[in-house]
Amino acid sequence: MIETKIFHMSQIEEAANILKNGGLVAMPTETVYGLAANALNGEAVAKIFAAKGRPSDNPLIVHVADVDDIFRFNLVSDFPKQAANLAKHFWPGPLTIVLPRTDAIPNEVSAGLDTVAIRLPNHPMARALIKTADLPLAAPSANISGSPSPTTAQHVLKDLNGKIDGILDGGNCLVGVESTVISLCEDKPRLLRPGGITLRQLKEVLGDVLVDDAVLHQLKEGQKASSPGMKYKHYAPKAKVILLKGDRSAYIDYVNKNADNHCLALCYYEDVPGLLVKSEAFGSEYDDSEQARLLFDKLRKIDEMNDISTVYARCPNPDGIGMAVYNRLIRAAGFREVDL
Ligand code: AMP
Ligand code: MG
């Protein structure tokens, strides 16, 4: 057990020193909280995997404060024009770009792959921390592997208290789901994970973008995941989650007919008045950004309720940021989906 200190903006220097000395600090980003370590120090990065209980074959995203850092720290062996274009449009922001790596990247970061995922976050505290430490920071979500990603400092504390050196408290995360991940290491750009930057936005800049099978579908036995993180059943609450696909009245009818006292409806605000059972709303049907922002907090809240065995979740519309909301919820549901 180590003491986990809570830091505020005025204590950035103290937090940065921990990172320089090979320690772990959780930091707020606009997507979710990240658990940061010096990305150039394999031993420091190994501590991230230990603290999270993360499978060692799941690589980490490297965070920088400026595009120039990518070259200054010699992180990639190629930075194609498409990467420059994406950077110009979406950085700083919730987009991660997978590129060919150099030997400066320790094996722990890339989990044995010959590529590295890079992101320039748009959060003043994350950027100040990276700048003050003057290091690229490897940072996966700051949760125990398998629990929902943290969107508040309290979520991080709940999962990692006593296991990490500090948490930089920056309040609530604005996007609420992890970054969009796109690979530029193949013939065509490939979306590996949907997030705050939408497929349409990517296509506007790049033209054609392939969507990896694992984004919307369950991988078949033996099918290789382009993004190793996609093969794990993430974000799994204790209760059994079932996604119900249909319009409001079909959803309300189904839940009211099938639910008992140990069921909960994870729904939109607009569904609540019609429901006869306990419910938690994860935003408005008409606001996919709000759904993304609230989803993980709701999943954590449901986990804290002891008497819930089944969650009937309203299936998000998989368009725009809704694609990310759907991608996370279908995993929480272990791909259980009922077409109403
Ligand atoms: P997290 O930081 O918890 O959001 O997880 C990082 C995500 O990025 C995981 O889904 C990883 O599989 C993915 N990722 C990181 N590095 C790479 C890479 N080099 N190639 C493909 N996916 C990656
Ligand atoms: Mg994660």
Coordinates of C-alpha atoms and ligand atoms in Angstrom, one line a residue:
M1 CA 0.0 0.0 0.0
I2 CA 1.3 3.5 -0.9
E3 CA -0.2 6.8 0.0
T4 CA -2.2 8.2 -2.9
K5 CA -2.0 12.0 -2.7
I6 CA -4.6 14.3 -4.3
F7 CA -3.1 17.2 -6.2
H8 CA -4.6 20.4 -7.5
M9 CA -3.5 22.7 -10.3
S10 CA -1.1 24.6 -8.0
Q11 CA 0.7 21.3 -7.2
I12 CA 1.5 20.3 -10.8
E13 CA 5.2 20.5 -10.1
E14 CA 5.0 17.9 -7.3
A15 CA 3.0 15.6 -9.5
A16 CA 5.4 16.1 -12.4
N17 CA 8.3 15.2 -10.1
I18 CA 6.7 11.9 -9.3
L19 CA 6.5 11.1 -13.0
K20 CA 10.2 12.1 -13.5
N21 CA 11.1 9.7 -10.7
G22 CA 9.3 6.8 -12.3
G23 CA 6.0 7.0 -10.3
L24 CA 2.4 6.9 -11.3
V25 CA 0.0 9.9 -11.4
A26 CA -3.6 9.8 -12.6
M27 CA -4.5 12.9 -14.6
P28 CA -7.7 14.3 -16.0
T29 CA -8.1 14.5 -19.7
E30 CA -11.1 15.6 -21.8
T31 CA -12.0 11.9 -22.4
V32 CA -11.5 10.0 -19.1
Y33 CA -8.9 10.1 -16.4
G34 CA -5.6 8.5 -17.5
L35 CA -3.0 6.7 -15.3
A36 CA 0.2 8.3 -16.4
A37 CA 3.9 7.2 -16.3
N38 CA 7.0 8.2 -18.2
A39 CA 6.5 6.6 -21.6
L40 CA 10.2 6.2 -22.2
N41 CA 10.8 4.2 -19.0
G42 CA 9.7 0.6 -19.3
E43 CA 10.0 -0.1 -15.6
A44 CA 7.7 2.9 -14.8
V45 CA 5.2 1.7 -17.5
A46 CA 5.2 -1.8 -16.0
K47 CA 3.8 -0.3 -12.8
I48 CA 0.7 0.8 -14.7
F49 CA -0.1 -2.7 -15.8
A50 CA 0.4 -3.9 -12.2
A51 CA -1.8 -1.2 -10.6
K52 CA -4.6 -1.7 -13.1
G53 CA -4.3 -5.5 -13.4
R54 CA -4.1 -4.9 -17.2
P55 CA -3.3 -7.8 -19.5
S56 CA 0.3 -7.2 -20.7
D57 CA -0.7 -7.7 -24.4
N58 CA -2.9 -4.5 -24.3
P59 CA -0.8 -1.5 -25.5
L60 CA -0.9 2.0 -24.0
I61 CA -1.5 5.4 -25.6
V62 CA 1.4 7.9 -25.4
H63 CA 0.3 11.5 -24.6
V64 CA 2.2 14.5 -25.7
A65 CA 1.6 18.3 -25.3
D66 CA 2.7 19.4 -28.7
V67 CA 3.1 17.8 -32.2
D68 CA 6.7 18.7 -32.0
D69 CA 7.2 16.4 -29.0
I70 CA 6.6 13.4 -31.3
F71 CA 9.8 14.3 -33.2
R72 CA 11.8 15.7 -30.2
F73 CA 11.3 12.4 -28.4
N74 CA 11.7 10.4 -31.6
L75 CA 8.5 8.4 -31.0
V76 CA 7.5 7.4 -34.5
S77 CA 9.5 6.2 -37.6
D78 CA 7.0 7.8 -40.0
F79 CA 4.6 10.7 -39.7
P80 CA 2.6 10.5 -43.0
K81 CA 0.7 13.4 -44.5
Q82 CA -2.6 12.0 -43.3
A83 CA -1.3 12.1 -39.7
A84 CA -0.4 15.8 -40.2
N85 CA -3.8 16.4 -41.6
L86 CA -5.6 14.7 -38.7
A87 CA -3.3 16.5 -36.2
K88 CA -4.2 19.9 -37.8
H89 CA -7.9 19.2 -37.6
F90 CA -8.4 17.3 -34.3
W91 CA -5.4 17.9 -32.0
P92 CA -5.5 18.8 -29.2
G93 CA -8.5 16.6 -28.9
P94 CA -10.0 13.1 -28.4
L95 CA -8.2 11.4 -31.3
T96 CA -5.5 8.7 -31.0
I97 CA -3.4 7.9 -34.1
V98 CA -1.5 4.6 -34.4
L99 CA 1.8 5.0 -36.2
P100 CA 4.9 2.9 -36.8
R101 CA 7.1 3.2 -33.7
T102 CA 10.8 3.6 -33.1
D103 CA 13.0 1.8 -30.5
A104 CA 12.6 4.8 -28.1
I105 CA 9.2 3.2 -27.3
P106 CA 9.7 0.5 -24.6
N107 CA 8.1 -2.9 -25.3
E108 CA 5.8 -2.4 -22.3
V109 CA 4.1 0.5 -24.0
S110 CA 3.5 -1.2 -27.4
A111 CA 2.9 -4.6 -25.9
G112 CA 5.2 -6.2 -28.5
L113 CA 3.6 -4.5 -31.5
D114 CA 5.7 -2.5 -34.0
T115 CA 3.3 0.4 -33.7
V116 CA 2.6 3.1 -31.1
A117 CA -0.6 5.0 -30.4
I118 CA -0.2 8.8 -29.9
R119 CA -2.6 11.5 -28.6
L120 CA -2.4 15.2 -27.8
P121 CA -5.1 15.7 -25.2
N122 CA -7.1 18.9 -24.9
H123 CA -7.2 19.4 -21.1
P124 CA -5.3 22.2 -19.5
M125 CA -4.2 20.1 -16.5
A126 CA -3.0 17.1 -18.7
R127 CA -1.1 19.4 -20.9
A128 CA 0.5 21.3 -18.0
L129 CA 1.5 18.0 -16.4
I130 CA 3.1 16.7 -19.6
K131 CA 4.9 20.1 -20.2
T132 CA 6.1 20.3 -16.6
A133 CA 7.4 16.8 -16.6
D134 CA 8.8 17.4 -20.1
L135 CA 8.1 13.7 -20.9
P136 CA 5.8 11.8 -23.2
L137 CA 3.3 10.1 -20.9
A138 CA 1.9 6.6 -21.4
A139 CA -1.6 6.7 -19.9
P140 CA -4.4 4.1 -20.2
S141 CA -7.7 4.8 -18.4
A142 CA -7.1 5.1 -14.7
N143 CA -9.4 2.3 -13.6
I144 CA -9.0 -1.3 -12.5
S145 CA -9.1 -3.3 -15.8
G146 CA -12.7 -4.4 -16.4
S147 CA -14.4 -1.7 -14.5
P148 CA -15.9 1.4 -16.3
S149 CA -13.4 4.1 -17.2
P150 CA -13.2 6.9 -14.6
T151 CA -14.7 10.3 -15.3
T152 CA -14.0 11.9 -11.9
A153 CA -11.1 11.9 -9.4
Q154 CA -13.4 10.0 -7.0
H155 CA -13.8 7.2 -9.5
V156 CA -10.0 6.9 -9.7
L157 CA -9.6 6.9 -6.0
K158 CA -12.2 4.2 -5.6
D159 CA -10.3 1.9 -7.9
L160 CA -6.7 2.8 -7.3
N161 CA -6.3 4.2 -3.8
G162 CA -3.1 2.9 -2.2
K163 CA -1.8 1.6 -5.6
I164 CA -0.6 4.8 -7.2
D165 CA 1.3 7.9 -6.1
G166 CA -1.2 10.6 -6.8
I167 CA -4.3 11.9 -8.6
L168 CA -4.5 15.3 -10.2
D169 CA -8.1 16.4 -9.5
G170 CA -9.6 18.2 -12.5
G171 CA -13.3 17.6 -11.8
N172 CA -15.6 15.9 -14.4
C173 CA -14.4 14.8 -17.8
L174 CA -16.2 16.6 -20.6
V175 CA -16.3 13.9 -23.3
G176 CA -16.8 10.9 -20.9
V177 CA -15.7 8.1 -23.2
E178 CA -12.2 7.2 -24.3
S179 CA -10.6 8.7 -27.4
T180 CA -11.3 7.6 -31.0
V181 CA -8.4 5.3 -32.2
I182 CA -7.4 5.3 -35.9
S183 CA -4.6 3.3 -37.4
L184 CA -2.5 4.8 -40.3
C185 CA -0.3 1.7 -40.5
E186 CA -2.1 -0.1 -43.3
D187 CA -3.1 0.7 -46.9
K188 CA -6.2 2.6 -45.8
P189 CA -7.0 4.4 -42.5
R190 CA -8.8 2.1 -40.1
L191 CA -11.1 3.1 -37.2
L192 CA -10.1 0.8 -34.3
R193 CA -12.2 2.4 -31.6
P194 CA -15.0 5.0 -31.8
G195 CA -14.8 8.0 -29.5
G196 CA -15.3 11.7 -29.3
I197 CA -14.2 12.3 -32.9
T198 CA -16.8 10.8 -35.1
L199 CA -16.4 8.6 -38.2
R200 CA -18.0 11.4 -40.3
Q201 CA -15.4 13.9 -39.0
L202 CA -12.6 11.5 -39.9
K203 CA -14.0 10.9 -43.4
E204 CA -14.2 14.6 -44.0
V205 CA -10.5 14.9 -43.6
L206 CA -9.2 11.5 -44.9
G207 CA -11.8 10.5 -47.4
D208 CA -12.2 6.7 -47.1
V209 CA -12.0 5.2 -43.6
L210 CA -12.5 1.5 -42.9
V211 CA -14.3 0.5 -39.7
D212 CA -12.7 -2.4 -37.9
D213 CA -15.1 -5.4 -37.4
A214 CA -14.5 -5.2 -33.6
V215 CA -16.1 -1.7 -33.4
L216 CA -19.7 -2.9 -33.8
H217 CA -19.5 -6.7 -33.7
Q218 CA -18.3 -9.4 -31.4
L219 CA -15.0 -11.0 -32.7
K220 CA -15.4 -14.6 -33.7
E221 CA -13.3 -17.3 -32.1
G222 CA -9.7 -16.9 -33.2
Q223 CA -10.3 -13.6 -35.1
K224 CA -7.4 -11.3 -34.4
A225 CA -8.2 -7.9 -32.9
S226 CA -6.5 -4.9 -34.7
S227 CA -6.7 -3.1 -31.4
P228 CA -5.9 -5.6 -28.6
G229 CA -8.2 -3.7 -26.2
M230 CA -11.2 -4.5 -28.3
K231 CA -11.0 -8.2 -27.5
Y232 CA -11.7 -7.8 -23.8
K233 CA -15.2 -7.6 -22.4
H234 CA -14.7 -4.1 -20.9
Y235 CA -16.9 -2.1 -18.6
A236 CA -18.7 -5.1 -17.3
P237 CA -21.0 -4.3 -14.4
K238 CA -21.9 -6.9 -11.8
A239 CA -25.5 -7.1 -13.1
K240 CA -26.4 -8.8 -16.4
V241 CA -26.9 -6.0 -18.9
I242 CA -29.3 -6.6 -21.9
L243 CA -29.5 -4.0 -24.8
L244 CA -33.0 -3.5 -26.1
K245 CA -33.1 -2.2 -29.6
G246 CA -36.4 -0.4 -30.5
D247 CA -38.2 2.8 -30.2
R248 CA -39.4 4.4 -27.0
S249 CA -42.8 2.7 -26.8
A250 CA -41.4 -0.7 -27.7
Y251 CA -38.7 -0.3 -25.0
I252 CA -41.2 0.9 -22.3
D253 CA -43.6 -1.9 -23.1
Y254 CA -40.9 -4.6 -23.0
V255 CA -39.4 -3.4 -19.7
N256 CA -42.8 -2.9 -18.0
K257 CA -43.8 -6.5 -19.0
N258 CA -40.6 -8.2 -18.1
A259 CA -39.0 -6.4 -15.2
D260 CA -39.2 -7.4 -11.6
N261 CA -37.9 -5.7 -8.4
H262 CA -34.3 -6.7 -9.2
C263 CA -34.3 -5.0 -12.6
L264 CA -33.3 -1.6 -13.5
A265 CA -33.9 0.4 -16.7
L266 CA -30.8 2.2 -18.1
C267 CA -32.7 4.6 -20.3
Y268 CA -33.0 8.1 -21.8
Y269 CA -34.6 10.9 -19.7
E270 CA -37.6 10.8 -22.1
D271 CA -38.3 7.1 -21.3
V272 CA -38.6 7.7 -17.5
P273 CA -42.2 8.9 -17.2
G274 CA -43.5 5.7 -19.0
L275 CA -41.5 3.2 -16.9
L276 CA -43.0 1.4 -13.9
V277 CA -39.6 0.1 -12.6
K278 CA -36.5 1.7 -11.1
S279 CA -34.5 3.6 -13.7
E280 CA -31.3 5.6 -14.3
A281 CA -31.2 7.9 -17.3
F282 CA -27.9 8.3 -19.1
G283 CA -28.9 11.5 -21.0
S284 CA -31.4 12.6 -23.6
E285 CA -32.3 10.5 -26.6
Y286 CA -31.5 13.6 -28.7
D287 CA -28.0 14.3 -27.2
D288 CA -25.4 11.7 -27.9
S289 CA -22.6 13.8 -26.4
E290 CA -24.6 13.9 -23.1
Q291 CA -25.0 10.1 -23.3
A292 CA -21.2 9.7 -23.7
R293 CA -20.5 12.0 -20.8
L294 CA -22.9 10.2 -18.4
L295 CA -22.6 6.6 -19.3
F296 CA -19.7 5.4 -17.2
D297 CA -20.8 7.2 -14.1
K298 CA -24.2 5.5 -14.4
L299 CA -22.6 2.1 -14.9
R300 CA -20.5 2.7 -11.7
K301 CA -23.6 3.8 -9.8
I302 CA -25.5 0.6 -10.8
D303 CA -22.6 -1.4 -9.6
E304 CA -23.0 0.1 -6.2
M305 CA -26.6 -1.0 -6.0
N306 CA -26.6 -4.4 -4.4
D307 CA -30.1 -5.6 -5.4
I308 CA -29.9 -5.2 -9.1
S309 CA -29.5 -8.5 -11.1
T310 CA -30.6 -7.4 -14.6
V311 CA -30.2 -4.1 -16.4
Y312 CA -32.4 -3.4 -19.4
A313 CA -30.5 -0.8 -21.4
R314 CA -32.0 1.3 -24.2
C315 CA -29.8 0.6 -27.2
P316 CA -28.1 3.9 -28.4
N317 CA -28.3 5.0 -32.0
P318 CA -24.8 4.0 -33.3
D319 CA -24.3 7.3 -35.2
G320 CA -22.0 10.2 -34.4
I321 CA -20.7 10.0 -30.9
G322 CA -23.5 7.5 -30.4
M323 CA -21.2 4.9 -32.1
A324 CA -18.8 5.2 -29.1
V325 CA -21.7 5.0 -26.7
Y326 CA -23.0 1.8 -28.4
N327 CA -19.5 0.3 -28.6
R328 CA -19.1 0.7 -24.8
L329 CA -22.6 -0.4 -23.9
I330 CA -22.6 -3.5 -26.1
R331 CA -19.4 -4.6 -24.3
A332 CA -20.9 -3.9 -20.9
A333 CA -23.8 -6.2 -22.1
G334 CA -21.4 -8.9 -23.2
F335 CA -23.0 -8.5 -26.7
R336 CA -26.5 -9.5 -25.4
E337 CA -28.9 -7.6 -27.6
V338 CA -32.7 -8.1 -28.2
D339 CA -34.3 -6.6 -31.3
L340 CA -37.8 -5.5 -30.2
Ligands
AMP1 P1 -7.1 2.8 -22.9 O1 -5.9 3.7 -22.7 O2 -7.5 2.1 -21.7 O3 -8.2 3.6 -23.5 O4 -6.7 1.7 -23.9 C1 -5.9 2.1 -25.1 C2 -6.6 1.5 -26.3 O5 -5.8 1.8 -27.4 C3 -6.7 0.0 -26.3 O6 -7.9 -0.4 -26.8 C4 -5.5 -0.4 -27.1 O7 -5.8 -1.7 -27.6 C5 -5.4 0.7 -28.1 N1 -4.0 0.8 -28.6 C6 -3.0 1.3 -28.0 N2 -1.9 1.1 -28.7 C7 -2.2 0.5 -29.9 C8 -1.5 0.1 -31.0 N3 -0.2 0.3 -31.1 N4 -2.2 -0.5 -32.0 C9 -3.5 -0.7 -31.9 N5 -4.3 -0.3 -30.8 C10 -3.6 0.3 -29.8
MG2 MG -9.2 1.4 -20.5

